[in-house]
Short mmCIF file of C-alpha atoms in Angstrom, two decimals:
data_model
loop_
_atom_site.label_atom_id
_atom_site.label_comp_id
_atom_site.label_asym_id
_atom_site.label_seq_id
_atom_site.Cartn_x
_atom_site.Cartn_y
_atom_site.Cartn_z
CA UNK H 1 -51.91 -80.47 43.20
CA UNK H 2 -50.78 -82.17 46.80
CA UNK H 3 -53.59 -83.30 48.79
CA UNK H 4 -53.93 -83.96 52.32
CA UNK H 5 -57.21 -85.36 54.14
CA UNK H 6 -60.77 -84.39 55.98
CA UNK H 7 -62.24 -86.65 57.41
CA UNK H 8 -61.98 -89.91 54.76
CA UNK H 9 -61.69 -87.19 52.09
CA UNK H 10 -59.03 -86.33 49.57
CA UNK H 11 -59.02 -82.52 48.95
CA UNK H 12 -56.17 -80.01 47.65
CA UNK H 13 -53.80 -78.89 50.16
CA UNK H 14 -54.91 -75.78 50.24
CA UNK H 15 -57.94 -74.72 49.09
CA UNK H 16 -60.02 -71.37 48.86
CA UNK H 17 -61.63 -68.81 51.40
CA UNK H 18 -64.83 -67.10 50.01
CA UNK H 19 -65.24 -64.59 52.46
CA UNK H 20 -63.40 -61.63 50.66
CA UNK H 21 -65.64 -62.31 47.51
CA UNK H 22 -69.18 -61.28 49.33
CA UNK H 23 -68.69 -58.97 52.51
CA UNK H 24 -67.52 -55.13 52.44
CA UNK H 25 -64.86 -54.61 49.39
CA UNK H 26 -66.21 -57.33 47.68
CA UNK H 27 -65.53 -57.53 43.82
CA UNK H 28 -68.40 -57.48 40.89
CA UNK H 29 -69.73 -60.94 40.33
CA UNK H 30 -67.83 -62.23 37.43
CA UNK H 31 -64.15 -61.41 38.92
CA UNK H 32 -65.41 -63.41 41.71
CA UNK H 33 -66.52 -66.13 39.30
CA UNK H 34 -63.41 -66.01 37.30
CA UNK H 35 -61.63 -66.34 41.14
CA UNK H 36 -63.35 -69.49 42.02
CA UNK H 37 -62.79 -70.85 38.09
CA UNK H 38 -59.16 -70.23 38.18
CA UNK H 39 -58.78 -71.75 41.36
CA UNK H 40 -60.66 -75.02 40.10
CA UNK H 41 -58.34 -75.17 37.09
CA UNK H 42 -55.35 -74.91 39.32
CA UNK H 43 -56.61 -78.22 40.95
CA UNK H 44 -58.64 -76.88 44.13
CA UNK H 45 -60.97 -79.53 45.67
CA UNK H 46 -61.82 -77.45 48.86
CA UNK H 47 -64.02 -74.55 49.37
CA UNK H 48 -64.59 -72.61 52.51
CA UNK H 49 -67.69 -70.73 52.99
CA UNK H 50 -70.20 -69.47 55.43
CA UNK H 51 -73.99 -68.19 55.94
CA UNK H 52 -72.74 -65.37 57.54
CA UNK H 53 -70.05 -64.28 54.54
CA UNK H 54 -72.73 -61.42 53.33
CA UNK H 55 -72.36 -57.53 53.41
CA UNK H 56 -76.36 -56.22 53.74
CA UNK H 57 -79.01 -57.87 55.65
CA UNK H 58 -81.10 -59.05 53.13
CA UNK H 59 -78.49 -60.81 51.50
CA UNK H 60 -77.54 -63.92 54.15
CA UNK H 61 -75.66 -66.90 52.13
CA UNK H 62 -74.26 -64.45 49.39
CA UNK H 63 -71.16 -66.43 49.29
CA UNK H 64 -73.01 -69.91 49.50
CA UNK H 65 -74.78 -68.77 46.19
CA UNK H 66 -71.96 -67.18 44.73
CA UNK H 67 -70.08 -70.52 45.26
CA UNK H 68 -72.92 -72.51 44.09
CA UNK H 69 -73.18 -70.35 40.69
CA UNK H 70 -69.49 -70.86 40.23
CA UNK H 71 -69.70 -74.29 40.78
CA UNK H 72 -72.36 -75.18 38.60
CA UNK H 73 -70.98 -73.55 35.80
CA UNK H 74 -67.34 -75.54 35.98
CA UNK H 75 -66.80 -78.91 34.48
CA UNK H 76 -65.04 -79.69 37.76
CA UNK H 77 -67.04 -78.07 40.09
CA UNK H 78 -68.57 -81.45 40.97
CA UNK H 79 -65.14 -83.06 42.90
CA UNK H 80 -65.44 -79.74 45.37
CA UNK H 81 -65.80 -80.37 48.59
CA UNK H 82 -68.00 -77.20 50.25
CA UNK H 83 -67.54 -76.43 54.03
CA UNK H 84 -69.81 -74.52 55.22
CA UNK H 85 -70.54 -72.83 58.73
CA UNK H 86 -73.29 -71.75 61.05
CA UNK H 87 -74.01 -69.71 63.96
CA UNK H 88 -72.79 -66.01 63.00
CA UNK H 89 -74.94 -63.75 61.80
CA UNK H 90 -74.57 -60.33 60.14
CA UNK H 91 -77.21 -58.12 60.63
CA UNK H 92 -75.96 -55.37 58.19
CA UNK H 93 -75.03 -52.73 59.55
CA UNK H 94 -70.55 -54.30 60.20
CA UNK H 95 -71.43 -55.94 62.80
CA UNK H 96 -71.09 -59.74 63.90
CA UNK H 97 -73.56 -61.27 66.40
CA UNK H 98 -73.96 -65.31 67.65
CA UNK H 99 -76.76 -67.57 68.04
CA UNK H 100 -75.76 -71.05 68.52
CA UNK H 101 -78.94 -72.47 69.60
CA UNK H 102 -80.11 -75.66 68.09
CA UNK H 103 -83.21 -74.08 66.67
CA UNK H 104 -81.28 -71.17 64.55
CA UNK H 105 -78.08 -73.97 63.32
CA UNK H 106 -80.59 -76.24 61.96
CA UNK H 107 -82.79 -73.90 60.29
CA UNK H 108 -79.62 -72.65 58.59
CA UNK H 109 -78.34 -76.09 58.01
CA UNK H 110 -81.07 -76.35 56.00
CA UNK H 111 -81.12 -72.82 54.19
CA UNK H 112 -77.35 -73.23 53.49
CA UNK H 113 -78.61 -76.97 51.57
CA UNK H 114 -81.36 -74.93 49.51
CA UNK H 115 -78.41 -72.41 48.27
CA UNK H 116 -75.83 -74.61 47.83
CA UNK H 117 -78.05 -76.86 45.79
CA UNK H 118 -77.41 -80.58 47.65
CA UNK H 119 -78.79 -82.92 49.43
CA UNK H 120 -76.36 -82.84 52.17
CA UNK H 121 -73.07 -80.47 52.81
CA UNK H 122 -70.30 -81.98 52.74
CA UNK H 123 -68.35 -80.22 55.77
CA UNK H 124 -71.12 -78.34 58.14
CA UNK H 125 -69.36 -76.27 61.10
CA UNK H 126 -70.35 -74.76 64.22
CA UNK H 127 -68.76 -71.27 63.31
CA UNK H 128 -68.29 -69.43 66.90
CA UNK H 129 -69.18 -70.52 70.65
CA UNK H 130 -71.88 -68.82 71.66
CA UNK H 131 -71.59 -67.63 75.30
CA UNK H 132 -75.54 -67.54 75.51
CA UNK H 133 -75.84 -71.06 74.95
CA UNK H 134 -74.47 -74.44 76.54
CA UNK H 135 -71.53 -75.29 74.01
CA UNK H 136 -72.60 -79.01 74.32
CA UNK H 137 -76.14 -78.18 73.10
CA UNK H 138 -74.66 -76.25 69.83
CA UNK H 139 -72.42 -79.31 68.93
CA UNK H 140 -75.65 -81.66 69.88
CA UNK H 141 -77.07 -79.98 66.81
CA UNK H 142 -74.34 -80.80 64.61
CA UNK H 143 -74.58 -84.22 65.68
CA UNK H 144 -78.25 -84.57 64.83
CA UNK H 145 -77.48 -83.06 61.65
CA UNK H 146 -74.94 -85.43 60.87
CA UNK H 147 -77.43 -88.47 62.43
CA UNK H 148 -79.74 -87.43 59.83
CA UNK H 149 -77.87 -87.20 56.87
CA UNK H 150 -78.02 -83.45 56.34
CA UNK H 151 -74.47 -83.15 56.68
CA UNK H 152 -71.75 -85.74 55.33
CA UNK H 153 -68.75 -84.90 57.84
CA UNK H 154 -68.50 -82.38 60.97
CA UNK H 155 -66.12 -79.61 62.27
CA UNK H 156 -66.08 -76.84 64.87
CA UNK H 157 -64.34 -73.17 64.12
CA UNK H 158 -62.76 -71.16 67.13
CA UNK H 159 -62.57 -73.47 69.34
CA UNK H 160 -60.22 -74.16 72.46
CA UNK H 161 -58.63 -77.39 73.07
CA UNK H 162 -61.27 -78.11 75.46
CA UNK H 163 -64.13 -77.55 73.38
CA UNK H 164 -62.02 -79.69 70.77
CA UNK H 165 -62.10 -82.80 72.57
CA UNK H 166 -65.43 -82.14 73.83
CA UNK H 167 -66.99 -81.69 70.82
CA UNK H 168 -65.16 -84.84 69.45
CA UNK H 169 -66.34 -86.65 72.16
CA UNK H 170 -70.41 -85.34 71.68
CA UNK H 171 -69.93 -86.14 67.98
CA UNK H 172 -68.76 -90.03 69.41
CA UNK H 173 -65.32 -89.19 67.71
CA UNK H 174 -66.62 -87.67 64.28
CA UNK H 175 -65.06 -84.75 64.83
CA UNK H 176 -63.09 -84.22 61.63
CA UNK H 177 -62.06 -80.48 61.37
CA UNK H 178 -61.18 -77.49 63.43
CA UNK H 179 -61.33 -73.86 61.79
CA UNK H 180 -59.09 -71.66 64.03
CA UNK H 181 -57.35 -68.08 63.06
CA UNK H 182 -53.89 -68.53 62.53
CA UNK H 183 -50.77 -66.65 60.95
CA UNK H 184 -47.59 -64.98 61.49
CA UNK H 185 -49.45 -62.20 63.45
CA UNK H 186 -51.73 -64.88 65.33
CA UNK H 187 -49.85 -67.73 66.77
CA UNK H 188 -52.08 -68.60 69.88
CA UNK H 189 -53.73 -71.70 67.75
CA UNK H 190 -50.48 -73.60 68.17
CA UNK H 191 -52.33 -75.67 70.74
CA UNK H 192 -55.13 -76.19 68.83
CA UNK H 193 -52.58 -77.03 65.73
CA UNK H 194 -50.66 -79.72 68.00
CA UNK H 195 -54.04 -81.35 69.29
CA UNK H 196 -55.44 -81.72 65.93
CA UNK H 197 -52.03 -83.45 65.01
CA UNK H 198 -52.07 -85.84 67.78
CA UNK H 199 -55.75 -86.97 66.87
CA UNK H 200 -55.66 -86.62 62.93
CA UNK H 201 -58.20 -83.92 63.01
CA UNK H 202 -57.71 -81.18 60.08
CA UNK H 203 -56.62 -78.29 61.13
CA UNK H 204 -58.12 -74.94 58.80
CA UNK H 205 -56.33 -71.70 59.09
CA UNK H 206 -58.17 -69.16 58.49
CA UNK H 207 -56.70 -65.86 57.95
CA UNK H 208 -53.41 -67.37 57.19
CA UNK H 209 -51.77 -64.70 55.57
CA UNK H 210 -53.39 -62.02 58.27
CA UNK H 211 -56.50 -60.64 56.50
CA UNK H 212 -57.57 -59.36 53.84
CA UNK H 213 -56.15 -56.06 54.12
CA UNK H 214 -53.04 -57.02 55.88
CA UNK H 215 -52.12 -60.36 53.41
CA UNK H 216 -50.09 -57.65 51.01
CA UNK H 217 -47.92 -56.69 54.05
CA UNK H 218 -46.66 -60.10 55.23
CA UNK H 219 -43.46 -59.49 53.95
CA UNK H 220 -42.79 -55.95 55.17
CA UNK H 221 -44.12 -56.54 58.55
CA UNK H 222 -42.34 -59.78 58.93
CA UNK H 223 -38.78 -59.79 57.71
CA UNK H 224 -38.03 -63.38 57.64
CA UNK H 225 -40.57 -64.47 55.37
CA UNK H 226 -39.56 -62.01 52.95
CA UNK H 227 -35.80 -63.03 53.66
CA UNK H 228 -37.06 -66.53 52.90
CA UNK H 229 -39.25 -65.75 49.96
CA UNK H 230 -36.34 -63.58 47.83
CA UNK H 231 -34.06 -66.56 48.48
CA UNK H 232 -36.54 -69.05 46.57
CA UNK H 233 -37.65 -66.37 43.93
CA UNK H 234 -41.44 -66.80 45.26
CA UNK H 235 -43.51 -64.26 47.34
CA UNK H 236 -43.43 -63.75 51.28
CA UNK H 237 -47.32 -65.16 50.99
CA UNK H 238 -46.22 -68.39 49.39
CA UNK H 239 -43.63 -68.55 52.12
CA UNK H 240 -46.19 -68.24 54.70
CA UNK H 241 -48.74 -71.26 53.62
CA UNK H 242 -46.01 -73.57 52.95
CA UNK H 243 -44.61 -72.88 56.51
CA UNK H 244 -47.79 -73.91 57.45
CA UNK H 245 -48.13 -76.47 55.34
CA UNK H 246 -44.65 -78.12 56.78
CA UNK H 247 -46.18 -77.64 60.51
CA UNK H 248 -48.07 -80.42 60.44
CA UNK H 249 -50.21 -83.09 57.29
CA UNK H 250 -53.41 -81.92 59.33
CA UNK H 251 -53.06 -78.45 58.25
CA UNK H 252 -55.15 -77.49 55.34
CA UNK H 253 -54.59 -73.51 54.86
CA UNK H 254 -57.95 -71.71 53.41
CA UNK H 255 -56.57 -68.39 52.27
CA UNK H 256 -59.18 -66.00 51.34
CA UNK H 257 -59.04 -64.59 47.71
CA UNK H 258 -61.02 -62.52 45.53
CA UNK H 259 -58.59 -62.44 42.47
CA UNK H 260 -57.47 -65.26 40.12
CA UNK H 261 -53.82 -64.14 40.34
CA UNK H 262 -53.64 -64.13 44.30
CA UNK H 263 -55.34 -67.40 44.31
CA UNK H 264 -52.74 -68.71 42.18
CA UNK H 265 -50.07 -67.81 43.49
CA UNK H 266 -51.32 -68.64 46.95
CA UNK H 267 -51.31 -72.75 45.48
CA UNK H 268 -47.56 -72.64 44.45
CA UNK H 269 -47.07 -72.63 48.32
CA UNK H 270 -47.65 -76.75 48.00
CA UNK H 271 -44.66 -76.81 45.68
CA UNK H 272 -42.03 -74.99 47.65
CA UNK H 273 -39.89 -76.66 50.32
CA UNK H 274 -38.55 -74.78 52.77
CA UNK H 275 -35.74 -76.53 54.60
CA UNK H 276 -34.92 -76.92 58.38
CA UNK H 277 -33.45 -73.83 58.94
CA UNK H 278 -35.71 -71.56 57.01
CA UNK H 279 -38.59 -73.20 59.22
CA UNK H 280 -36.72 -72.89 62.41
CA UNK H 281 -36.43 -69.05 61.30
CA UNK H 282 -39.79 -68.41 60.59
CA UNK H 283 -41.29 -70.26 63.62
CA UNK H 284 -38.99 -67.90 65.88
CA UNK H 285 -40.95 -64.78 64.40
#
């Protein structure tokens, strides 16, 4: 497995989104287990999670627990790095709501600790901006957090390049990831992508391949990548991360997966190398 970098740690290029495993869709437990074990074996150090990835309201931090189990139950679930996020909430019913006061992220900094079973998270983020609350007060929390040990390293999700560097500069230049949508059918992260280049900040797709029930089309809706991927014998979706992947070292793609095949083939992106051309093709998309 290639690695790239958060912060001062090493972690698989690409590494695996919980989300589809716990909200509406989700699979029984133990294909979800099985997902998380297969993607261990295939050399995944990185995890993305969420308090928020849940489907009914009495269930907040399904995924955190689900990830925990899996974890726990792996002889290499210990060389994992967890990020986590705060600051969404589901209150059941489909809906997504926000509270990004300091109160609410560190009460759920330290509910997410309880599930996930450590001492301190390894990657805590601010998930969404809240417009009800002064952006610099959310991150403020973070810091604190990070001041007090709770969290090991800090990152920020949905954020503009604004909020990037002030958030970097609240956190006195700890800043170490950025979680922003991207994909073939959501390209207006590319600033955020070529900020996070210039100042060695990870960069997290999420959403890479377009969503869970979109990642199976990639290749019909977007005719170069499947172009691309029938001229290396590999599938449009493998195509897609290691596009990414050849953007920029920063980016660290986090596709979501609730199968041990898709999550499988989804790694054999870091092997493939797409040449000039190809790349030139499928950034003109």
């Amino acid at each position: 497995m290639h690695t790239r970098r958060i912060g001062d740690v090493e972690v698989s290029a690409i590494g695996l989104g919980g989300m589809p495993m716990s909200i509406e869709g989700r699979p029984d437990e133990a294909r979800s287990l099985a997902t998380i074990h297969a993607a261990l074996d295939a050399g995944v150090t990185l995890i993305d999670t969420a308090d928020a990835y849940h489907r009914d309201a009495h269930e907040v931090g399904h995924n955190e627990a689900l990830i925990a189990k899996a974890l726990a139950s792996h002889d290499l679930g210990k060389d994992v790095l967890v990020a986590t996020k705060g600051g969404h909430l589901r209150p059941g019913d489909g809906s997504w709501t926000l509270d990004g006061s300091p109160r609410h992220l560190k009460e759920a900094c330290e509910a997410s600790l309880r599930r996930l079973g450590v001492e301190a998270i390894g990657l805590y983020q601010f998930h969404r901006p809240d417009p009800r609350v002064p952006y610099a007060e959310s991150v403020g929390a973070i810091r604190d957090l990070l001041d007090e040990g709770k969290i090991l390293m800090a990152g920020i999700s949905n954020a503009n390049p604004e909020r990037i560097g002030q958030a970097n500069e609240i956190l006195g230049g700890r800043l170490v990831s950025v979680q922003n949508q991207f994909s073939p059918a959501f390209r207006s992260s590319e600033p955020e992508l070529r900020l996070c280049d210039e100042l060695g900040i990870a960069f997290l797709p999420w959403s890479p391949l377009g969503g869970i029930s979109r990642a199976g089309e990639l290749g019909s809706a977007y005719a170069p990548f499947a172009r691309v991927a029938e001229a290396h014998g590999v599938s449009p979706q493998q195509v897609c991360l290691a596009w990414m992947l050849a953007k920029s070292p920063v980016v660290v793609p986090i596709p979501g997966s609730s199968r041990p095949e898709t999550i499988r083939d989804s790694l054999g992106a870091v092997d493939l190398v797409l040449t000039v051309e190809e790349i030139e093709e499928l950034d003109a998309v």
